[in-house]
Short mmCIF file of C-alpha atoms in Angstrom, two decimals:
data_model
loop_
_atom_site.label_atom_id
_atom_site.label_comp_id
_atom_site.label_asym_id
_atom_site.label_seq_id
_atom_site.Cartn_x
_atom_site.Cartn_y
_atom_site.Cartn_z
CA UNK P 1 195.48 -20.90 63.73
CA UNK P 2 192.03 -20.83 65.37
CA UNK P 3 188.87 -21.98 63.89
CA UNK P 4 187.87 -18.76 63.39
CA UNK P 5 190.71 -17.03 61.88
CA UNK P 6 190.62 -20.15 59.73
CA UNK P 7 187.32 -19.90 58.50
CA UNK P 8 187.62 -16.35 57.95
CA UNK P 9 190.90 -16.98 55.87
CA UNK P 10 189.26 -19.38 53.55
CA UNK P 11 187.02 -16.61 52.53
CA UNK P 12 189.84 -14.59 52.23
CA UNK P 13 191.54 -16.62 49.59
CA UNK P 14 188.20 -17.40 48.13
CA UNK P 15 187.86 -13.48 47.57
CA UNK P 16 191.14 -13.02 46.29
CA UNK P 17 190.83 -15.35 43.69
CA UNK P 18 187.57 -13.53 42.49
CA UNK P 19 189.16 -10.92 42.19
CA UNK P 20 191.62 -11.96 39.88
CA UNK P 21 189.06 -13.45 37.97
CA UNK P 22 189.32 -17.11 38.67
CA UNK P 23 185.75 -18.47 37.86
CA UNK P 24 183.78 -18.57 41.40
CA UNK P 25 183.21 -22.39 40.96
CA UNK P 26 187.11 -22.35 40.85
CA UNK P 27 187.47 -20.15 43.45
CA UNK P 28 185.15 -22.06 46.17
CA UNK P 29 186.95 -25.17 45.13
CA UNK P 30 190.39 -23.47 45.56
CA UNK P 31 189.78 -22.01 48.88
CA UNK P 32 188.14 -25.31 50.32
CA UNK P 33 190.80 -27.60 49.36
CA UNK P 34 193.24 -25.19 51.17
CA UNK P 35 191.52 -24.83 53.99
CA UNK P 36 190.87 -28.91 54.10
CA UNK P 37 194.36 -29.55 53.46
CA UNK P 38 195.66 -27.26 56.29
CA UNK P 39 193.47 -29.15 58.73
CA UNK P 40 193.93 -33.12 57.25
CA UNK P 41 196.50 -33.46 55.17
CA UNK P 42 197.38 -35.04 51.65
CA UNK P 43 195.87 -38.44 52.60
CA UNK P 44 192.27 -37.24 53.75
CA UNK P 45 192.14 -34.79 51.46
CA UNK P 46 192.55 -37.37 48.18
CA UNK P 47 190.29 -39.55 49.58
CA UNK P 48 187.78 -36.82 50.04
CA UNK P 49 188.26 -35.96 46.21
CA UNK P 50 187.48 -39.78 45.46
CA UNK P 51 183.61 -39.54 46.48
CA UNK P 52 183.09 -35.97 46.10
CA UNK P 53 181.35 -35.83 42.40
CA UNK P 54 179.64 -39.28 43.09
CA UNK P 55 178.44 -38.10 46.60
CA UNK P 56 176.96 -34.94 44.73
CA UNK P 57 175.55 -35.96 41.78
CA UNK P 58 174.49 -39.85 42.20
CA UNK P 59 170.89 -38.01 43.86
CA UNK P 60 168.29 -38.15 40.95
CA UNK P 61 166.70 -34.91 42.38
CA UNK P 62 169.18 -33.09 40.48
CA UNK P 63 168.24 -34.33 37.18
CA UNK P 64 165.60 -31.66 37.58
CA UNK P 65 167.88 -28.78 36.85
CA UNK P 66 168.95 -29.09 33.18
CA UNK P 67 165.50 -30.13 32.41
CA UNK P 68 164.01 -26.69 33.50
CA UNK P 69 166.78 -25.13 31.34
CA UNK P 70 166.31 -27.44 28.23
CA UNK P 71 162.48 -26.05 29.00
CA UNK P 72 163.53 -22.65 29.11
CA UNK P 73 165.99 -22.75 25.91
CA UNK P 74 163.09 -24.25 23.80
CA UNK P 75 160.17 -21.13 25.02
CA UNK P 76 163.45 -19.12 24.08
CA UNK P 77 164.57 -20.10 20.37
CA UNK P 78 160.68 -21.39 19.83
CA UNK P 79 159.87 -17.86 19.48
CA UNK P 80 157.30 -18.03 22.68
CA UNK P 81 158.20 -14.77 24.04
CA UNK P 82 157.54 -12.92 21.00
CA UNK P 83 153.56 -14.02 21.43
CA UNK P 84 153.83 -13.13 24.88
CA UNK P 85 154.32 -10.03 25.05
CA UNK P 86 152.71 -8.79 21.87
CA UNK P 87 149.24 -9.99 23.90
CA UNK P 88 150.35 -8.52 27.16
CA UNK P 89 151.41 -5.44 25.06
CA UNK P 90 146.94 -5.35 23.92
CA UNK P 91 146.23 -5.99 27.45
CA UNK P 92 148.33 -2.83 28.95
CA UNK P 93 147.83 -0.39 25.95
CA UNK P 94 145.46 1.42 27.88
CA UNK P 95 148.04 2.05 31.00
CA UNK P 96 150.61 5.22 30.48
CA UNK P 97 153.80 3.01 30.41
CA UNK P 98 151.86 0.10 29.19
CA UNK P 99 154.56 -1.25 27.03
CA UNK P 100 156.77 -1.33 30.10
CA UNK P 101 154.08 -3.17 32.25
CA UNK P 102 153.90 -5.78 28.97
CA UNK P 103 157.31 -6.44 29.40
CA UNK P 104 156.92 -7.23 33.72
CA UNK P 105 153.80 -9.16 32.46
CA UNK P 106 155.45 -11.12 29.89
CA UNK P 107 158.64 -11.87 32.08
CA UNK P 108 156.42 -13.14 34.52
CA UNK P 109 154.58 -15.18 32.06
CA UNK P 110 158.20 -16.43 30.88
CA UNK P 111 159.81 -17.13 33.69
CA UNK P 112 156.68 -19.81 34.62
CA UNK P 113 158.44 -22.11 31.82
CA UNK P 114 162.01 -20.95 32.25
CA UNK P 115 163.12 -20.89 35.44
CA UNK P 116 166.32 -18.58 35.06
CA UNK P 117 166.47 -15.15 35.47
CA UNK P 118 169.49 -14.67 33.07
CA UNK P 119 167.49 -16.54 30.05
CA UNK P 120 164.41 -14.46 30.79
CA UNK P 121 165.88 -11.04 30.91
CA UNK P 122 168.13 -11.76 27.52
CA UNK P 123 164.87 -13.16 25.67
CA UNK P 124 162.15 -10.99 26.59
CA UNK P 125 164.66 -7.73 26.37
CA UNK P 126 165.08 -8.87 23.00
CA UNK P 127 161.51 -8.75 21.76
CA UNK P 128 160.69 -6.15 24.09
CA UNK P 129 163.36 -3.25 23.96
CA UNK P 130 162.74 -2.47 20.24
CA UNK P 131 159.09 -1.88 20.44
CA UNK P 132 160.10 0.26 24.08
CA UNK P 133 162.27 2.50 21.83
CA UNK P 134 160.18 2.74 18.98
CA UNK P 135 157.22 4.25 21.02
CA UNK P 136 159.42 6.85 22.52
CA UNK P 137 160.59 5.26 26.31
CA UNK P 138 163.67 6.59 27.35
CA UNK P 139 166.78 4.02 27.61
CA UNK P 140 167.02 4.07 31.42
CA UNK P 141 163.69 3.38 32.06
CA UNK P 142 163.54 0.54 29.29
CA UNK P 143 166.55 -0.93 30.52
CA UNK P 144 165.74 -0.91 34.11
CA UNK P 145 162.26 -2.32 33.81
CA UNK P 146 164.18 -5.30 31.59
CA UNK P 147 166.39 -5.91 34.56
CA UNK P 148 164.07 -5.81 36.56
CA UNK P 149 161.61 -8.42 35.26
CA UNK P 150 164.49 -10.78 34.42
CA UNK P 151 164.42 -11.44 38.07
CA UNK P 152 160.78 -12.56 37.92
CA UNK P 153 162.31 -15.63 35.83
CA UNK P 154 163.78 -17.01 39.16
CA UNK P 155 160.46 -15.68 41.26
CA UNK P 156 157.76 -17.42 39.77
CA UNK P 157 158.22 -21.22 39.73
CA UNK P 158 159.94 -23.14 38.64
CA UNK P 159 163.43 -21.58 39.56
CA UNK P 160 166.48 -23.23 39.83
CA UNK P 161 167.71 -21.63 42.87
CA UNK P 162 164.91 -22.43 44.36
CA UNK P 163 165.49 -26.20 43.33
CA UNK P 164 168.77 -26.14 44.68
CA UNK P 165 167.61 -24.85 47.49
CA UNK P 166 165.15 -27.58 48.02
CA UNK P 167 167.98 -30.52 47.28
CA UNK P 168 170.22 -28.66 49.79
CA UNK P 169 168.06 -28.54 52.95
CA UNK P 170 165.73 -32.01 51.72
CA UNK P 171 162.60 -29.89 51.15
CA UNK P 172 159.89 -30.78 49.10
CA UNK P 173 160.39 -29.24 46.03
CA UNK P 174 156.69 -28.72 45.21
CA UNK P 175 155.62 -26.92 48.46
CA UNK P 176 158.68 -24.52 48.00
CA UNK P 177 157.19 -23.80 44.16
CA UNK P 178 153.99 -23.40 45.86
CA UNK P 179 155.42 -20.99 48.17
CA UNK P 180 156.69 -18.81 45.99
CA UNK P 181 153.65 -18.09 43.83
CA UNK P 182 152.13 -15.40 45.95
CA UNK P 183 155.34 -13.90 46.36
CA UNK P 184 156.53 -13.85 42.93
CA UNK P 185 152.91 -12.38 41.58
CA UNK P 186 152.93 -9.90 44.18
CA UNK P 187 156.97 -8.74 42.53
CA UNK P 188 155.02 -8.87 38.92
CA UNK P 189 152.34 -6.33 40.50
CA UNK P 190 154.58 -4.57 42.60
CA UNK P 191 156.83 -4.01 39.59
CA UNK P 192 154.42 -2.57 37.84
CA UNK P 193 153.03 -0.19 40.60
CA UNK P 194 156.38 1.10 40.54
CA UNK P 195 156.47 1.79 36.44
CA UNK P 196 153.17 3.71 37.19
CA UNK P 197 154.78 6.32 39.50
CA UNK P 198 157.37 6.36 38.15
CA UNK P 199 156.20 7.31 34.48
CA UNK P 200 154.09 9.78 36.70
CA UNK P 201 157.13 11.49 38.37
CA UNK P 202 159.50 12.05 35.51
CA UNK P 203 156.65 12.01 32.50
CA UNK P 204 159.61 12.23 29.90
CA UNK P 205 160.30 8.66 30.17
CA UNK P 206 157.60 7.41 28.37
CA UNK P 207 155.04 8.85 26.31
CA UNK P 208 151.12 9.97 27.30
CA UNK P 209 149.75 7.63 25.26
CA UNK P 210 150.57 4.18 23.58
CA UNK P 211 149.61 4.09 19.33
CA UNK P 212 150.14 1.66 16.91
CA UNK P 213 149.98 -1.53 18.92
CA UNK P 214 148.10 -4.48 17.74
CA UNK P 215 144.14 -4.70 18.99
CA UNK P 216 142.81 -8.26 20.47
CA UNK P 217 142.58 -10.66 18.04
CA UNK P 218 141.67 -14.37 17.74
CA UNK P 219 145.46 -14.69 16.66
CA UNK P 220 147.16 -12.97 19.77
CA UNK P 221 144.82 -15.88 22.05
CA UNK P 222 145.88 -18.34 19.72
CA UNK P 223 149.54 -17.45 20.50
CA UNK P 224 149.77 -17.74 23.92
CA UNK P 225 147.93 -20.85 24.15
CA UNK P 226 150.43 -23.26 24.06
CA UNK P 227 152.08 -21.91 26.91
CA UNK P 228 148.76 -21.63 29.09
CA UNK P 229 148.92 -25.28 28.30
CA UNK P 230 152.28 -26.11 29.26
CA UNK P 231 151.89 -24.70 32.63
CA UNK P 232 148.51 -25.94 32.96
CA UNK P 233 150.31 -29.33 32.29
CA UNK P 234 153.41 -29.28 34.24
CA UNK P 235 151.76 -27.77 37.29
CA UNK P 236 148.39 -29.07 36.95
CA UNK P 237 150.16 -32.51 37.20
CA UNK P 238 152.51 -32.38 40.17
CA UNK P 239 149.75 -30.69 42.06
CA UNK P 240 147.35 -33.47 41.13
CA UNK P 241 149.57 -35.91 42.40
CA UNK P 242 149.90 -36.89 38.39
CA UNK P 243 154.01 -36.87 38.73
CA UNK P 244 156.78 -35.60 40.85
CA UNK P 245 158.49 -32.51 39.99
CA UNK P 246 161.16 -34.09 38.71
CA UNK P 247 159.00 -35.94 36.28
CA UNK P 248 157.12 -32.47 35.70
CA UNK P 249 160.51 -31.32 34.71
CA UNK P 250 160.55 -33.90 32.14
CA UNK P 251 157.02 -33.36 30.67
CA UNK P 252 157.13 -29.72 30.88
CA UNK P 253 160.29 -29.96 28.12
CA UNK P 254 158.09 -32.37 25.65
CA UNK P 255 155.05 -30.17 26.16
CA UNK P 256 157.56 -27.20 25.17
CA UNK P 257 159.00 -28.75 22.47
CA UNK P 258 155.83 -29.59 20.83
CA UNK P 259 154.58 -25.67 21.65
CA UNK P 260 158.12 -24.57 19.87
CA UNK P 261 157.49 -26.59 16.77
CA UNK P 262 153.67 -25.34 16.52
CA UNK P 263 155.18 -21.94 16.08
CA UNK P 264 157.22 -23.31 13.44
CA UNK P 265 160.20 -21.40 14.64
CA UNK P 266 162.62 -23.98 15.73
CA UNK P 267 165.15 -25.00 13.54
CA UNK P 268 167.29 -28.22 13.61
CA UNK P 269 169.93 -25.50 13.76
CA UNK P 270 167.76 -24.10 16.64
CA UNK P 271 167.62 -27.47 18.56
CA UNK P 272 170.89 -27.81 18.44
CA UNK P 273 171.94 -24.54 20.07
CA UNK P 274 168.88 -25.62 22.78
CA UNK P 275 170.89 -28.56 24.03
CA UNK P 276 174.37 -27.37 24.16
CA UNK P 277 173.43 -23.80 25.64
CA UNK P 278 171.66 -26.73 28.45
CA UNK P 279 174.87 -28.87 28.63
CA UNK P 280 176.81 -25.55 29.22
CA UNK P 281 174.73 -23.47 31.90
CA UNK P 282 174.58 -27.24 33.48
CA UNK P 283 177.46 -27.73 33.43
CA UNK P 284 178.33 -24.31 35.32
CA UNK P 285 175.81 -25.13 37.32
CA UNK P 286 177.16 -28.40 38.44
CA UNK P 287 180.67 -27.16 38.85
CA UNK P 288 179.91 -24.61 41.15
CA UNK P 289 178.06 -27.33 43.52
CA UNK P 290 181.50 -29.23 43.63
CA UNK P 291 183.30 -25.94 44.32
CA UNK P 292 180.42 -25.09 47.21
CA UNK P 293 181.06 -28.77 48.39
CA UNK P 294 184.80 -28.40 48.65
CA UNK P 295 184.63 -24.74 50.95
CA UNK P 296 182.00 -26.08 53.06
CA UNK P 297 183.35 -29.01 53.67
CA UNK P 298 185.89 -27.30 55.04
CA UNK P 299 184.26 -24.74 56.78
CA UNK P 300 182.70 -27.66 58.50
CA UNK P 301 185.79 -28.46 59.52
CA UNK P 302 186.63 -25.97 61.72
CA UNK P 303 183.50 -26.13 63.77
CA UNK P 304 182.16 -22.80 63.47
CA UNK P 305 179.09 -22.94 61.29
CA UNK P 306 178.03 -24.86 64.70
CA UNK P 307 179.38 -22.31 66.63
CA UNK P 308 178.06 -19.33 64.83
CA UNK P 309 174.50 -20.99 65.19
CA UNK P 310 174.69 -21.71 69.26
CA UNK P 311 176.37 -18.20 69.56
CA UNK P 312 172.97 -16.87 67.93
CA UNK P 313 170.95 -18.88 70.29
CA UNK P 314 172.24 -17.45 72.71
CA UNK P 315 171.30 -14.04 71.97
CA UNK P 316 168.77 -12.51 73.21
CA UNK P 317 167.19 -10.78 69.64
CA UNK P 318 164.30 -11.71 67.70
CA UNK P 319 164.51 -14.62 65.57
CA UNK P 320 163.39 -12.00 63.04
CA UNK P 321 165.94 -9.44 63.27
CA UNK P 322 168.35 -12.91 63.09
CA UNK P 323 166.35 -13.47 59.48
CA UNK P 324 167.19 -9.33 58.49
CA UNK P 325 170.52 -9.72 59.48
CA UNK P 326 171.00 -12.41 57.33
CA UNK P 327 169.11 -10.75 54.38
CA UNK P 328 171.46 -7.87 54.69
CA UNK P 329 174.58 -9.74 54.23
CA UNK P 330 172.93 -11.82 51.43
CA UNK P 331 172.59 -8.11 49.59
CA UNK P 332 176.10 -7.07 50.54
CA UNK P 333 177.23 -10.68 49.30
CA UNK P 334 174.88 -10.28 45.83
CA UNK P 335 177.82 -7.37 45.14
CA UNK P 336 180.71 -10.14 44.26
CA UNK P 337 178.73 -13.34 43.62
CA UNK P 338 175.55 -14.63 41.39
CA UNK P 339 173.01 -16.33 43.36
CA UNK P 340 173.54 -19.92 42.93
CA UNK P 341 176.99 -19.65 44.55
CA UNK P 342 175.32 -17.87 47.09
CA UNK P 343 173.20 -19.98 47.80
CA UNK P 344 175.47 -23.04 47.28
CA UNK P 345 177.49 -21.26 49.93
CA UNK P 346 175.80 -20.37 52.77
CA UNK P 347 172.64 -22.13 53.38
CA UNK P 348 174.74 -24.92 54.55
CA UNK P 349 176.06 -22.26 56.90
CA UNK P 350 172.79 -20.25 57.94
CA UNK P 351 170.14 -22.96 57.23
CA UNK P 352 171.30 -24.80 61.06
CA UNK P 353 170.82 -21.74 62.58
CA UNK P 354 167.11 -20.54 61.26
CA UNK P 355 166.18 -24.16 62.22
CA UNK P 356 167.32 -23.42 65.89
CA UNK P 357 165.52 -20.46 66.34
CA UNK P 358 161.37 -20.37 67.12
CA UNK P 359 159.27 -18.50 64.83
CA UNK P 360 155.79 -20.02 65.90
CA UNK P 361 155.97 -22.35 63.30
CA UNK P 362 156.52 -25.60 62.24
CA UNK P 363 159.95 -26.71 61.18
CA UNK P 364 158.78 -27.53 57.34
CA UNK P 365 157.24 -24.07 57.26
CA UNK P 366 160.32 -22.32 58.92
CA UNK P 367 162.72 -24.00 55.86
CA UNK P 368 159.98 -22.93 53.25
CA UNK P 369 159.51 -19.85 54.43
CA UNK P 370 163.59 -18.83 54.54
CA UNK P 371 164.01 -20.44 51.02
CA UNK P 372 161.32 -17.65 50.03
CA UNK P 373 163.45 -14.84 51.85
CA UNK P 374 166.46 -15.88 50.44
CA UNK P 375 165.17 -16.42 46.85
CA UNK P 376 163.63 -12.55 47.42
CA UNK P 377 166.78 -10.70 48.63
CA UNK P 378 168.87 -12.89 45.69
CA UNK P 379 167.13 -11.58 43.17
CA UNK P 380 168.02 -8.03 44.64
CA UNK P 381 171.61 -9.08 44.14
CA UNK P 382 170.65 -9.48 40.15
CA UNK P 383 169.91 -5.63 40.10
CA UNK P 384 171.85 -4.12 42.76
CA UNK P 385 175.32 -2.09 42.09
CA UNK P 386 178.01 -2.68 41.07
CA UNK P 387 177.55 -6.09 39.51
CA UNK P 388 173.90 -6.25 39.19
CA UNK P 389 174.05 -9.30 36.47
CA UNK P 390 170.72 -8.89 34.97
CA UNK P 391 171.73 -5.03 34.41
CA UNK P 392 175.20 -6.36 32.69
CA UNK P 393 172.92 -8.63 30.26
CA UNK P 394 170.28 -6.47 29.13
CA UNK P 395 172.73 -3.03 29.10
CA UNK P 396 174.64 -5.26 26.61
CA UNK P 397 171.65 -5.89 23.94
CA UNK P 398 171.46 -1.99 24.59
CA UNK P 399 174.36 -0.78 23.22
CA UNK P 400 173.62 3.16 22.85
CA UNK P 401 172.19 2.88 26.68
CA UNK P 402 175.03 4.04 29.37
CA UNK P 403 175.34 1.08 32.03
CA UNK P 404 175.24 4.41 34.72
CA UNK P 405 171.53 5.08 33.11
CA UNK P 406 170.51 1.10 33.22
CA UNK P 407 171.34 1.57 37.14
CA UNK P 408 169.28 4.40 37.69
CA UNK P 409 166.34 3.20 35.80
CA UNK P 410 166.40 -0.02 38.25
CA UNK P 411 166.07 1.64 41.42
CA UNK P 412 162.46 2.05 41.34
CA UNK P 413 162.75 -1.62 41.26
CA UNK P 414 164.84 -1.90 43.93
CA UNK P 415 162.25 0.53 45.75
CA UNK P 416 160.02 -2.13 45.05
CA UNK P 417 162.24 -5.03 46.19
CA UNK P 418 162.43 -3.57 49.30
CA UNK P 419 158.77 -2.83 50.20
CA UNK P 420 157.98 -6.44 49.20
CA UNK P 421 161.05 -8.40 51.29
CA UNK P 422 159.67 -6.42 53.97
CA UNK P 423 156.29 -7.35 53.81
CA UNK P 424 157.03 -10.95 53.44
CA UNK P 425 159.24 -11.07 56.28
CA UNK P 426 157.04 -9.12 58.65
CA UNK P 427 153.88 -11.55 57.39
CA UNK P 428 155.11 -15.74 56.71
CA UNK P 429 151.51 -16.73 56.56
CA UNK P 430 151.60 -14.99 52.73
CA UNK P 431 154.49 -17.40 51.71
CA UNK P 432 152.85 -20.27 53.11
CA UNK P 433 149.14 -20.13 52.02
CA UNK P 434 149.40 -21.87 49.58
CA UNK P 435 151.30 -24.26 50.94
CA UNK P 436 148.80 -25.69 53.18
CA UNK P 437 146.67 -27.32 49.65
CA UNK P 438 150.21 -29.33 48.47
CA UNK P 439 149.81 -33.53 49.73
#
């Protein structure tokens, strides 16, 4: 069999096993060990299987992921997003579908001590869809806008993807959360840009005018102070050169924990649930790096990762159309996988070939800049048909909501998406301002 046909059968199997629902991190793992077997043998293969978890996670960058979870499931059972968006609720009570912005606001503001998209869409839809229905917005457009701003949870730092990201091509972790600030408030804003014609469009969505919603009080401050402070902490510090991300991570879950318990909503019952919803989503997590290991170990194998990458050199196309090409299979891809395995998949494959291709920039920048693209056109993935995971989540805390209405009311969103990958691939220097004030 040649390299080729071998690489392109150990997708094969991967994909057939998805399909009969073997858990992706299965799946990989499956595939990979076939296609490592068929090339080495029993011998290598064992002996391969003897380092593998050690090899993966011995690096103490990792420790960073279940702390950014363990921060996100205390803002979630501390009842933080509750005060979140009840103030971003005053501030957009002016705007026709101003409870709709609240809820893009308050994802935002969520996702900048959560880091997972999942988390964020489940815990602000929550709080959020009851008040929607109450003041007369349809379903689809509540859903969708739900969806939709569950993805912020992964945009605006800190996001795990964007962590593993950052382990898998030795970035700085830091500079890539830096990165993606501009980016992720220009989703928030684009977001809502995209409520506002859209409420204009089809006006019987949401109603003319917002009543009965709480006015600005020294309470509603008071209640989203503690997470002003967290972020001023945990941000504030690695930028000052105070700690490491890693050790951000760390403070960032105290500084959470101690903002849970001065709402006085977190149980021992609570903190319980906190840690072993972290041990499980880590442990997911974790599995599907030693499944990603396995298949691209494999695909390394054969050789044509390195061949795919000179092949591309060789062409005579802008490194740029390379990029969209990319981004267009990463959307196709989004329709069968959830973006860590993507991720976990095929930067090992595409990351060699972005680096061998001239943008005008510097190598560091290049990697930040194509963690940013990728992180975008993921977060598509979370929305798009037919999977669409954050559509699955928040369609299921709306039961009486048709999962064919939650699609519709996302494309707007998706409108959005587009406009925004565009404009970040067409201009790098608005990915990497930022970047340019990290030591």
């Amino acid at each position: 069999m040649s390299p080729l046909a071998l690489a392109l059968s150990i997708f094969g199997v991967m994909l057939a096993l998805m399909v009969v629902r073997v858990p992706i991190a299965a799946a990989m793992f499956g595939a990979g060990a076939f296609g490592y077997l068929y090339q080495v043998g029993l011998p290598p293969f064992l002996n391969n299987l003897n380092g593998l978890a050690f090899a993966r996670f011995a690096s103490y960058d990792l420790s960073v992921i279940p702390l950014f979870i363990l921060m996100g499931n205390f803002a979630t059972q501390g009842g933080i997003s509750k005060a979140l968006f009840q103030f971003a609720s005053v501030l957009m009570a002016r705007f026709k579908g101003g409870l709709a912005m609240a809820a893009v606001a308050a994802s935002a503001a969520f996702g900048a001590i959560c880091g997972s998209s999942i988390a964020t869409a489940a815990t602000i839809t929550s709080v959020a869809l009851p008040e929607m229905k109450r003041h007369g917005y349809s379903g689809r457009l509540a859903t969708g806008t739900l969806a939709a701003g569950g993805t912020l949870g992964i945009l605006i730092p800190p996001s795990v993807p964007l962590v593993i990201y950052a382990i898998l091509t030795e970035q700085n972790i830091a500079k890539l959360f830096a990165a993606a600030t501009i980016p992720g408030i220009i989703a928030m804003l684009g977001y809502m840009i995209a409520i506002a014609i859209y409420v204009r469009i089809r006006p019987g969505h949401a109603p003319d005018h917002t009543v009965d919603l709480p006015k600005m009080s020294l309470q509603a401050l008071l209640g989203v102070l503690p997470i002003a402070i967290v972020f001023l902490v945990v941000f504030g510090g690695i930028y000052g050169g105070l700690f490491t991300p890693t050790e951000g991570a760390g403070v960032g879950v105290a500084c959470t924990f101690l903002a849970a318990l001065l709402k006085r909503e977190l149980t021992l019952e609570k903190i319980k649930q906190c840690f072993l919803s972290t041990a499980s989503a880590s442990a997911m997590i974790f599995m599907i790096f030693i499944g990603a290991d396995m298949m691209n170990t494999a695909l390394a194998l054969t050789q044509v990762p390195g061949q795919l990458a000179s092949l591309i050199q060789g062409w005579n196309v802008s490194p740029y159309m390379v990029v969209a090409g990319i981004l267009l299979f990463y959307v196709v891809l989004g329709a069968v996988m959830d973006e860590l395995s993507m991720i976990l998949l095929t930067i090992p494959i595409f990351f060699p070939v972005i680096m061998g291709l001239d943008f005008g920039m510097s190598q560091e920048h290049t990697a930040i800049w194509f963690g940013i693209m990728v992180l975008m056109t993921v977060g598509f993935g979370l929305l798009a048909p037919p999977v669409g995971l954050n559509v699955y989540v928040v369609n299921g805390l709306a039961k009486d909501v048709p999962i064919a209405e939650s699609y519709k009311g996302v494309m707007p969103f998706l409108a959005s998406d587009v406009v925004r990958t565009t404009l970040l691939l067409v201009f790098p220097p608005i990915s990497l301002w930022l970047v340019q004030f990290v030591g």
